[in-house]
mmCIF file of C-alpha atoms in Angstrom:
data_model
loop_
_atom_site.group_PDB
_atom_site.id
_atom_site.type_symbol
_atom_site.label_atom_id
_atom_site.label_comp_id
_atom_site.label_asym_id
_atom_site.label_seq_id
_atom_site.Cartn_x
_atom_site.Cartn_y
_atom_site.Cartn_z
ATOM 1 C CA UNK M 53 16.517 -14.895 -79.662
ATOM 2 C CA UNK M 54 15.936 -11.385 -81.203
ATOM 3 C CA UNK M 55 16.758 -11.059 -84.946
ATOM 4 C CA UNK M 56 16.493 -8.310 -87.425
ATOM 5 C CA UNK M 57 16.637 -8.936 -91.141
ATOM 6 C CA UNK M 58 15.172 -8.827 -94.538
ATOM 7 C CA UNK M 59 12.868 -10.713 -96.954
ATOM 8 C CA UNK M 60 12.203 -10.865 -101.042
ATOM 9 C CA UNK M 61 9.950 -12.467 -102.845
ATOM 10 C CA UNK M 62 9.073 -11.123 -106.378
ATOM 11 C CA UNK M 63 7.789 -7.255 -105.711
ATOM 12 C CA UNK M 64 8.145 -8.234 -102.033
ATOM 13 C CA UNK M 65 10.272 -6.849 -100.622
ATOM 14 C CA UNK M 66 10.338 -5.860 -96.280
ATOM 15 C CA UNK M 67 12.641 -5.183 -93.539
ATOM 16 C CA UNK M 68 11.787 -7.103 -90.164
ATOM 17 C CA UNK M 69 12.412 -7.673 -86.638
ATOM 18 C CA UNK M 70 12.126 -11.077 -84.990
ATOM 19 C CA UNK M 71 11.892 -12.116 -81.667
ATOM 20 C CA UNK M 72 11.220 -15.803 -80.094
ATOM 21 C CA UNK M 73 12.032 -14.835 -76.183
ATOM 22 C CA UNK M 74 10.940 -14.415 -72.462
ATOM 23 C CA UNK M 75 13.278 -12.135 -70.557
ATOM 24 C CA UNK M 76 12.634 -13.000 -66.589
ATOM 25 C CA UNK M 77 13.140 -11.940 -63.062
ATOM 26 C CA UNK M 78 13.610 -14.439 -60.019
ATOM 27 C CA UNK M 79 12.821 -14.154 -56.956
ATOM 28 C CA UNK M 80 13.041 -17.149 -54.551
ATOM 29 C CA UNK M 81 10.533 -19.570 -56.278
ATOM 30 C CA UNK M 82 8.715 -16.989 -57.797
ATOM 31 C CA UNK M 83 9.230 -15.432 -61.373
ATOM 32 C CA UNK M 84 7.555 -13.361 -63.411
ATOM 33 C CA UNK M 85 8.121 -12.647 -67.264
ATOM 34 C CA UNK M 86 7.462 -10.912 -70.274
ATOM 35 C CA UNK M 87 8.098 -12.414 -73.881
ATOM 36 C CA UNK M 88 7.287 -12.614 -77.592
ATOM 37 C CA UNK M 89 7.247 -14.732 -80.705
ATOM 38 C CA UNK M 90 6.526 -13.239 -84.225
ATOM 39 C CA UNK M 91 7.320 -9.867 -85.680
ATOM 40 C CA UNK M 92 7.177 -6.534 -84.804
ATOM 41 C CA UNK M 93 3.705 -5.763 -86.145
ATOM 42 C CA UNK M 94 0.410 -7.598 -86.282
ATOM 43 C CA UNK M 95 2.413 -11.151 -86.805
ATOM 44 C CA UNK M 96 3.045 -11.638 -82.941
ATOM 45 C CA UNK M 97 2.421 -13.379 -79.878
ATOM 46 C CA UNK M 98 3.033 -11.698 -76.467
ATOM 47 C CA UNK M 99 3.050 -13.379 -73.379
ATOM 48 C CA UNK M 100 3.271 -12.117 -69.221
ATOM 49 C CA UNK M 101 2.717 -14.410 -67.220
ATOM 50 C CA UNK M 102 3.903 -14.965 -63.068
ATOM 51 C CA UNK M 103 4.896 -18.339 -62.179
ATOM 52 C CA UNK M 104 6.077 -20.554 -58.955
ATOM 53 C CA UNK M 105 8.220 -23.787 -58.813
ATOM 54 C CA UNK M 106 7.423 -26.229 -56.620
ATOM 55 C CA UNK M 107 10.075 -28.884 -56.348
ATOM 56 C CA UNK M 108 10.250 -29.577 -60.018
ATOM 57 C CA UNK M 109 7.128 -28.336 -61.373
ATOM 58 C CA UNK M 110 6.603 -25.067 -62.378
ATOM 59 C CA UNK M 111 2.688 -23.187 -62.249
ATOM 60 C CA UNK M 112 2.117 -20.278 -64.249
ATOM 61 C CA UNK M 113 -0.748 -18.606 -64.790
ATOM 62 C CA UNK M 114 -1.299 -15.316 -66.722
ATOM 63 C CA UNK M 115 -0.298 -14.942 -70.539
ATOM 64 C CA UNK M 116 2.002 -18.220 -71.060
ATOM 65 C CA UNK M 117 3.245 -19.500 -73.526
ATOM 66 C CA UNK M 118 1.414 -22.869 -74.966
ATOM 67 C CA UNK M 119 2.284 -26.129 -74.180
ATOM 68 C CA UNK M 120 2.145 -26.858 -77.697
ATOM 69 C CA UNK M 121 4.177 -24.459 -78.836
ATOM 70 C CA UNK M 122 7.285 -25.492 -76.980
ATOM 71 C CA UNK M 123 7.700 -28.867 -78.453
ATOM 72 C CA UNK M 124 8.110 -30.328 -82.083
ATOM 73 C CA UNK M 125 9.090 -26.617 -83.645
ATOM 74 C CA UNK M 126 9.397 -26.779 -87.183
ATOM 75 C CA UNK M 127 12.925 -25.504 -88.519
ATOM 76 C CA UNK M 128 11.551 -23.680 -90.692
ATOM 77 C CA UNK M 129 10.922 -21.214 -87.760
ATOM 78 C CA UNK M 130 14.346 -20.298 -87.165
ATOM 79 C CA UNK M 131 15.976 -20.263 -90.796
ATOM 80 C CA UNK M 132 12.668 -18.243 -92.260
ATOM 81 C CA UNK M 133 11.452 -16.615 -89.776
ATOM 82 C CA UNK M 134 8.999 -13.939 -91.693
ATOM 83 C CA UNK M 135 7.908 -16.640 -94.354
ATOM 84 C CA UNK M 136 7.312 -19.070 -92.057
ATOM 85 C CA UNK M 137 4.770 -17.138 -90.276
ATOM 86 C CA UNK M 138 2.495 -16.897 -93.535
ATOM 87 C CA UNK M 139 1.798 -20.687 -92.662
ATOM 88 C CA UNK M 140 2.201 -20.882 -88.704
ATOM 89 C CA UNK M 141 -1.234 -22.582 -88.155
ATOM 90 C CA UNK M 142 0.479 -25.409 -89.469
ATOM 91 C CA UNK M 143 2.965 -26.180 -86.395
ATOM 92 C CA UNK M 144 2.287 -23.694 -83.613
ATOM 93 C CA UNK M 145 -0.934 -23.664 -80.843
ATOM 94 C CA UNK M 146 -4.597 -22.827 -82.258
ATOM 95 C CA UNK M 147 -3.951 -19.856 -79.336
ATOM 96 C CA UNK M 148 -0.901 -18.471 -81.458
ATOM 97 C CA UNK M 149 -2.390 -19.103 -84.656
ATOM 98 C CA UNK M 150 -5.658 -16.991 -83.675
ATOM 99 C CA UNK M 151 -3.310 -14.320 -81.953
ATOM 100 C CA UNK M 152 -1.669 -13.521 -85.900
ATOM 101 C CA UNK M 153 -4.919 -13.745 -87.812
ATOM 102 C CA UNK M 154 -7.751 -13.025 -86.102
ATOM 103 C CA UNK M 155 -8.917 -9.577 -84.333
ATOM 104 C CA UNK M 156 -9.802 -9.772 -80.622
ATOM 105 C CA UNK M 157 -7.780 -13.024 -80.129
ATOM 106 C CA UNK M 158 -6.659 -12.390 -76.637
ATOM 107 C CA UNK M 159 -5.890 -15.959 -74.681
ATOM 108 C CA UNK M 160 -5.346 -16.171 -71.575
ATOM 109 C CA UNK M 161 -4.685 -19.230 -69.023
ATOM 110 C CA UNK M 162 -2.124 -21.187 -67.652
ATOM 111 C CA UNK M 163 0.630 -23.925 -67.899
ATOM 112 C CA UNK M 164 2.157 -26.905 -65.356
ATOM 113 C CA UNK M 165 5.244 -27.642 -66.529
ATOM 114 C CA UNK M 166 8.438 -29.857 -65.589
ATOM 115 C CA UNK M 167 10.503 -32.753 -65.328
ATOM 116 C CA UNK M 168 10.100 -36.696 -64.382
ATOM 117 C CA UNK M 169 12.589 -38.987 -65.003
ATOM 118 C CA UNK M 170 13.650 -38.603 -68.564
ATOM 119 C CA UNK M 171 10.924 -36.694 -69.661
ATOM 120 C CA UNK M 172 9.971 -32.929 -70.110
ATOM 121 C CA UNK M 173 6.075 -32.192 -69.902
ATOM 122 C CA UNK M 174 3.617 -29.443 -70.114
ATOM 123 C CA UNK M 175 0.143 -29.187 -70.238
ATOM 124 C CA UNK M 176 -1.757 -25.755 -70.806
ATOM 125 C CA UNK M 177 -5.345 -24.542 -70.642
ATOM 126 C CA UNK M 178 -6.558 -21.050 -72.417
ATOM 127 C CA UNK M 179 -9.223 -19.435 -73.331
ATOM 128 C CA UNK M 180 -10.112 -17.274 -75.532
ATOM 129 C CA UNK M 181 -13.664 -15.399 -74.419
ATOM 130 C CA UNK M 182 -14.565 -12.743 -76.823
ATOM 131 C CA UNK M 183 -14.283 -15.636 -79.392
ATOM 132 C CA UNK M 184 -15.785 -18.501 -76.677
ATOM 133 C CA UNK M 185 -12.689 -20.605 -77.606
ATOM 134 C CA UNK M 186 -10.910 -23.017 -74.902
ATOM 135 C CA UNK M 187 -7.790 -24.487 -75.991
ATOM 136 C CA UNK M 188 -6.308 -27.536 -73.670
ATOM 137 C CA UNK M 189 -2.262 -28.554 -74.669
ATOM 138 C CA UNK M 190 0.336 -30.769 -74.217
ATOM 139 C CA UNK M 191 3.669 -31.051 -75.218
ATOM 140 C CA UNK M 192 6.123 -34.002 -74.289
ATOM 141 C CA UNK M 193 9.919 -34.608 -75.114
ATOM 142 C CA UNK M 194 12.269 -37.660 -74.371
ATOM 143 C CA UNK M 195 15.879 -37.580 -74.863
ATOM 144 C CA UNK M 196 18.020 -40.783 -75.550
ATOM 145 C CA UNK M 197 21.068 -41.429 -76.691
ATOM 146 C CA UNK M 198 20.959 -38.707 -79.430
ATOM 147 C CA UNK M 199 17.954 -39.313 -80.285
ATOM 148 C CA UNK M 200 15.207 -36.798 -79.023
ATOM 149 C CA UNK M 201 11.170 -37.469 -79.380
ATOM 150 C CA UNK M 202 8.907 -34.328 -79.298
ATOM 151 C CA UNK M 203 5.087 -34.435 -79.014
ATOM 152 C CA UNK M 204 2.768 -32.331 -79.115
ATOM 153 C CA UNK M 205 -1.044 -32.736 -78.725
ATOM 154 C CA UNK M 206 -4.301 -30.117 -78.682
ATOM 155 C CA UNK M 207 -7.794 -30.184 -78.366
ATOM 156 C CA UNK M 208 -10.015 -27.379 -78.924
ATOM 157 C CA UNK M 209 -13.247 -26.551 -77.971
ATOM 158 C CA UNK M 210 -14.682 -24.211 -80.804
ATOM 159 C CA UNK M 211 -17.817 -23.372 -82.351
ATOM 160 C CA UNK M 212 -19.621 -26.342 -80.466
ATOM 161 C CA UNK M 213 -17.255 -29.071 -81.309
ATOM 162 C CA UNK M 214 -14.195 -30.390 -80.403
ATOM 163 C CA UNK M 215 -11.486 -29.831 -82.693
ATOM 164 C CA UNK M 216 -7.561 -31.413 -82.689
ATOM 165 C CA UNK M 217 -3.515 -30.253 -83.500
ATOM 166 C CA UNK M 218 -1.043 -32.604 -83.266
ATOM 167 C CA UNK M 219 2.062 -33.400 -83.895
ATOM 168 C CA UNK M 220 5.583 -35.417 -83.324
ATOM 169 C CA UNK M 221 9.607 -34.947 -84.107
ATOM 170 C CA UNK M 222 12.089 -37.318 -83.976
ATOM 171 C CA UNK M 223 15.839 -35.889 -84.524
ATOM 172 C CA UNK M 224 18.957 -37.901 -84.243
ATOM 173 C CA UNK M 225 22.501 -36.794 -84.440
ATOM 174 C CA UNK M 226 25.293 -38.788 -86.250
ATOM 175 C CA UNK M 227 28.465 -37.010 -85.656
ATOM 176 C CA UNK M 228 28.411 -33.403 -87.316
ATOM 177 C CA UNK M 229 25.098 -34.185 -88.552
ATOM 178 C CA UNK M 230 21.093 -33.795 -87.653
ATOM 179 C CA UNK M 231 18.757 -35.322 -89.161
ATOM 180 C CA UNK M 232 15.318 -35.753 -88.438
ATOM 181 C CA UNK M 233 11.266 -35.624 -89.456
ATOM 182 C CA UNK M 234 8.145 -33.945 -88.126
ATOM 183 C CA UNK M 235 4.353 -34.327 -88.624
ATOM 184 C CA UNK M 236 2.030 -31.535 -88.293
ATOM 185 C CA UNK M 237 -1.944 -32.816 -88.090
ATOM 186 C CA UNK M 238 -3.628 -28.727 -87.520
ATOM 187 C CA UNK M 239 -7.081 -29.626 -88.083
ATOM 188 C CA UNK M 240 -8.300 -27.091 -85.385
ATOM 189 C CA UNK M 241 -6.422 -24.185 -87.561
ATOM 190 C CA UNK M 242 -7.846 -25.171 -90.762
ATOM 191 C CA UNK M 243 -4.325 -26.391 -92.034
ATOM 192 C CA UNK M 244 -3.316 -29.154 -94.376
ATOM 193 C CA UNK M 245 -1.401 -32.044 -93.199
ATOM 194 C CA UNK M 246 2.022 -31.587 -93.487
ATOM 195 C CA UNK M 247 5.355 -33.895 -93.246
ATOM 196 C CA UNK M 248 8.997 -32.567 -93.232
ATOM 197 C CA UNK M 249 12.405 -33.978 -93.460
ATOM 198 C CA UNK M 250 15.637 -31.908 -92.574
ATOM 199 C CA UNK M 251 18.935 -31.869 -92.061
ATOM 200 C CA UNK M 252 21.789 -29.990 -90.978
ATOM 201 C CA UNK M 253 25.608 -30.496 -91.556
ATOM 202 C CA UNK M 254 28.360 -27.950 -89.246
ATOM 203 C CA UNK M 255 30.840 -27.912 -91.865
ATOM 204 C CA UNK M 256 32.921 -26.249 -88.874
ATOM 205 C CA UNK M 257 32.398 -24.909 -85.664
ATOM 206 C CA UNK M 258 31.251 -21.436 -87.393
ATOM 207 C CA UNK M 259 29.183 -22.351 -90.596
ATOM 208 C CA UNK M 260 26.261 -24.755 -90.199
ATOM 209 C CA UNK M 261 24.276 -26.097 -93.707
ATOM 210 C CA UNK M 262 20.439 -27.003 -93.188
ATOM 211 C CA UNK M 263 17.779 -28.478 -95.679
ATOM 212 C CA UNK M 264 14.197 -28.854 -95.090
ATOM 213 C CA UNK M 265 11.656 -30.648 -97.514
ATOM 214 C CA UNK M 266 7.927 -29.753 -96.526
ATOM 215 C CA UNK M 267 5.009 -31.819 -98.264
ATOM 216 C CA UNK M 268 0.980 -30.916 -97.179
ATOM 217 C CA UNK M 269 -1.306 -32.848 -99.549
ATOM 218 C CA UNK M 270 -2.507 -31.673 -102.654
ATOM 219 C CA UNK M 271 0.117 -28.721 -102.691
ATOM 220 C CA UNK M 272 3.966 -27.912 -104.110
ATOM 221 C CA UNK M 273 6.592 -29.557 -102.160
ATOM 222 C CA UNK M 274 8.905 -26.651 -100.151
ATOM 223 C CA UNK M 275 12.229 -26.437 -101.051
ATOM 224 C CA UNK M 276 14.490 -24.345 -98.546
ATOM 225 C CA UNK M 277 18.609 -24.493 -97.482
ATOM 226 C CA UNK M 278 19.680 -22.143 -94.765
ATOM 227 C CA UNK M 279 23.278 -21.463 -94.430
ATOM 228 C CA UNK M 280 24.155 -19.859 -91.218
ATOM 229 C CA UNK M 281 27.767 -18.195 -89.686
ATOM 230 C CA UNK M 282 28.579 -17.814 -86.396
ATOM 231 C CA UNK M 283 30.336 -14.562 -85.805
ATOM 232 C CA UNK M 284 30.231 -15.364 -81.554
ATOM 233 C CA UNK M 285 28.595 -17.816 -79.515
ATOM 234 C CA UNK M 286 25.538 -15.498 -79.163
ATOM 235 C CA UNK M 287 25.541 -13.419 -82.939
ATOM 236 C CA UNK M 288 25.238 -15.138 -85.830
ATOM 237 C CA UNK M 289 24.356 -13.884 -89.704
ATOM 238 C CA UNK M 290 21.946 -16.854 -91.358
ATOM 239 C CA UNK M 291 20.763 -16.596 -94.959
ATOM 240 C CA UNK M 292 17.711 -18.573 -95.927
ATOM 241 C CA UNK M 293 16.475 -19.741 -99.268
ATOM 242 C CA UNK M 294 12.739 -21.108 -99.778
ATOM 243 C CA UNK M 295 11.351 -22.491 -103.262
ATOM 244 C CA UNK M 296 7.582 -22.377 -101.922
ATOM 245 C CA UNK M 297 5.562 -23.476 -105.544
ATOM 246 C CA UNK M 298 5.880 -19.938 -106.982
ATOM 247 C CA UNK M 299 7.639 -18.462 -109.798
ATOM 248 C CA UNK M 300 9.667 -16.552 -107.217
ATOM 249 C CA UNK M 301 12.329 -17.630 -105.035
ATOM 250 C CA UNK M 302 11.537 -16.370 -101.330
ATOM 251 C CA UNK M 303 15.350 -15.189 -99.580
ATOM 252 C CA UNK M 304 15.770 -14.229 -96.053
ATOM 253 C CA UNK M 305 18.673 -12.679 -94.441
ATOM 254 C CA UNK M 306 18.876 -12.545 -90.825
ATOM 255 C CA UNK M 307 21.449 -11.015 -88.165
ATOM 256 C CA UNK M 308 20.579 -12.658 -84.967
ATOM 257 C CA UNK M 309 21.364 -12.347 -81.347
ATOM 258 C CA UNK M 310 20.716 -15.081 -78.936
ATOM 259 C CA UNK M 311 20.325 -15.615 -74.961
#
C-alpha cells in the first residue's frame, strides 16, 4: 500500500507520502525484493532482501522485514499513518524502531517463514553492528472460525542484557462487524505498556467506520475514528481523527492505493 496525504495538529501542519510494501520478482523458487514502511523522509524502514521457498518454507536473508513486525499490527497504522509513527516503538520490531530514531541503525539478517497446519510462523534474527545490537523475532497467527490470534514475541540482546517486545491480537468478526484487542509489552524500545480495543462497522460495501481506544499507563487515553471510502477495489480516500491528550485534535487525510 502506497498513500499520500496530509496531517494537522495545532501549528502542524505537513504533506506526506506513505508506503507499507515489497514489490517482487519470481523466478522459479527464487525471489528477490525491495520494500518500505514509514514515510518518505527519515521516518522509514527499507528492506532488500533475496529469498528461496522450499516446499512451504520460505529463507530469506538480506534486509527482511521482521518477524515481529508482520503480526499483531496495531490499526492505528493504517488509519494514522504519520501520527502513528511518533509512537511506533510501541507495536513494531526494536529493528524498525531503531531504524526511525536512531543514526547508524542499519539491521541486517534474515527470516524462515511459512505455513503448518493452521498456523502462519516466522522467526527472524538481525543485527545491528555499529550499535552491537542482535534482535531474535517471532511472530505467529491462527485463524478459526472468524476468529484470528496474532503473536508476536522479541528478545534483544542490548547493552549487555537481554531485553523483551511482545505482544498478542485477537479479532473476531460478527457479520459487518470487527472487533477486537491488542497488547503491546515494548520494554526493549523503552515504551509504556499499552492495551487497545477497536472496531470497525462497513456501513456498505464502499464506506467502512473504525474506532480505536489506546490506554499505556500513567498517560491520556487515545481517542481516534477513521472513516474510510472506497472509490475501487484498490483506491480508497480514508480520513482519520485522533484525540491524543492534547489541546489539539490530530486529523489525517489519506488517498491510498493498494496491491
Amino acid at each position: 500500500m502506497i498513500a499520500i496525504g496530509g496531517f494537522i495538529q495545532g501549528d502542524e501542519q505537513l504533506s506526506f507520502g506513505f508506503g507499507d510494501f515489497a514489490l517482487a520478482y519470481e523466478t522459479g523458487p527464487w525471489r528477490a525484493s525491495l520494500g518500505m514502511f514509514g514515510v518518505v523522509g527519515r521516518l522509514h524502514e527499507t528492506y532488500a532482501d533475496i529469498s528461496y521457498l522450499a516446499g512451504q518454507t520460505r529463507i530469506t536473508v538480506g534486509f527482511p522485514r521482521p518477524a515481529y513486525d508482520t503480526v499483531a499490527i496495531s490499526p492505528f497504522t493504517k488509519i494514522m499513518p504519520q501520527l502513528s509513527l511518533e509512537t511506533i516503538g510501541i507495536s513494531r520490531s526494536r529493528a524498525t524502531y531503531g531504524t526511525m530514531y536512531q543514526s547508524d541503525f542499519l539491521p541486517y539478517g534474515a527470516v524462515v517463514d511459512g505455513q503448518a497446519g493452521g498456523a502462519r510462523y516466522g522467526l527472524s534474527l538481525h543485527g545491528v553492528p555499529d550499535w552491537d545490537v542482535t534482535i531474535a523475532g517471532l511472530g505467529l497467527a491462527f485463524a478459526t472460525d472468524r476468529i484470528r490470534i496474532e503473536i508476536g514475541l522479541e528478545a534483544v540482546d542490548q547493552e549487555g542484557a537481554i531485553d523483551w517486545n511482545a505482544k498478542a491480537q485477537i479479532t473476531k468478526e460478527v457479520g459487518d462487524f470487527t472487533f477486537g484487542t491488542g497488547i503491546y509489552m515494548a520494554s526493549a524500545n523503552t515504551q509504556p505498556d499499552v492495551l487497545e480495543g477497536f472496531a470497525s462497522y462497513a456501513v456498505t460495501d464502499q464506506w467502512k467506520i473504525t474506532g480505536i481506544l489506546r490506554s499505556a499507563r500513567d498517560e491520556d487515553v487515545t481517542h481516534v475514528i477513521g472513516v474510510g471510502h472506497a472509490v475501487t477495489q484498490s483506491v480508497s480516500v480514508d480520513l482519520g481523527v485522533a484525540a491524543t491528550g492534547t489541546d489539539d485534535l490530530a486529523v489525517e487525510t489519506a488517498l491510498r492505493y493498494s496491491f
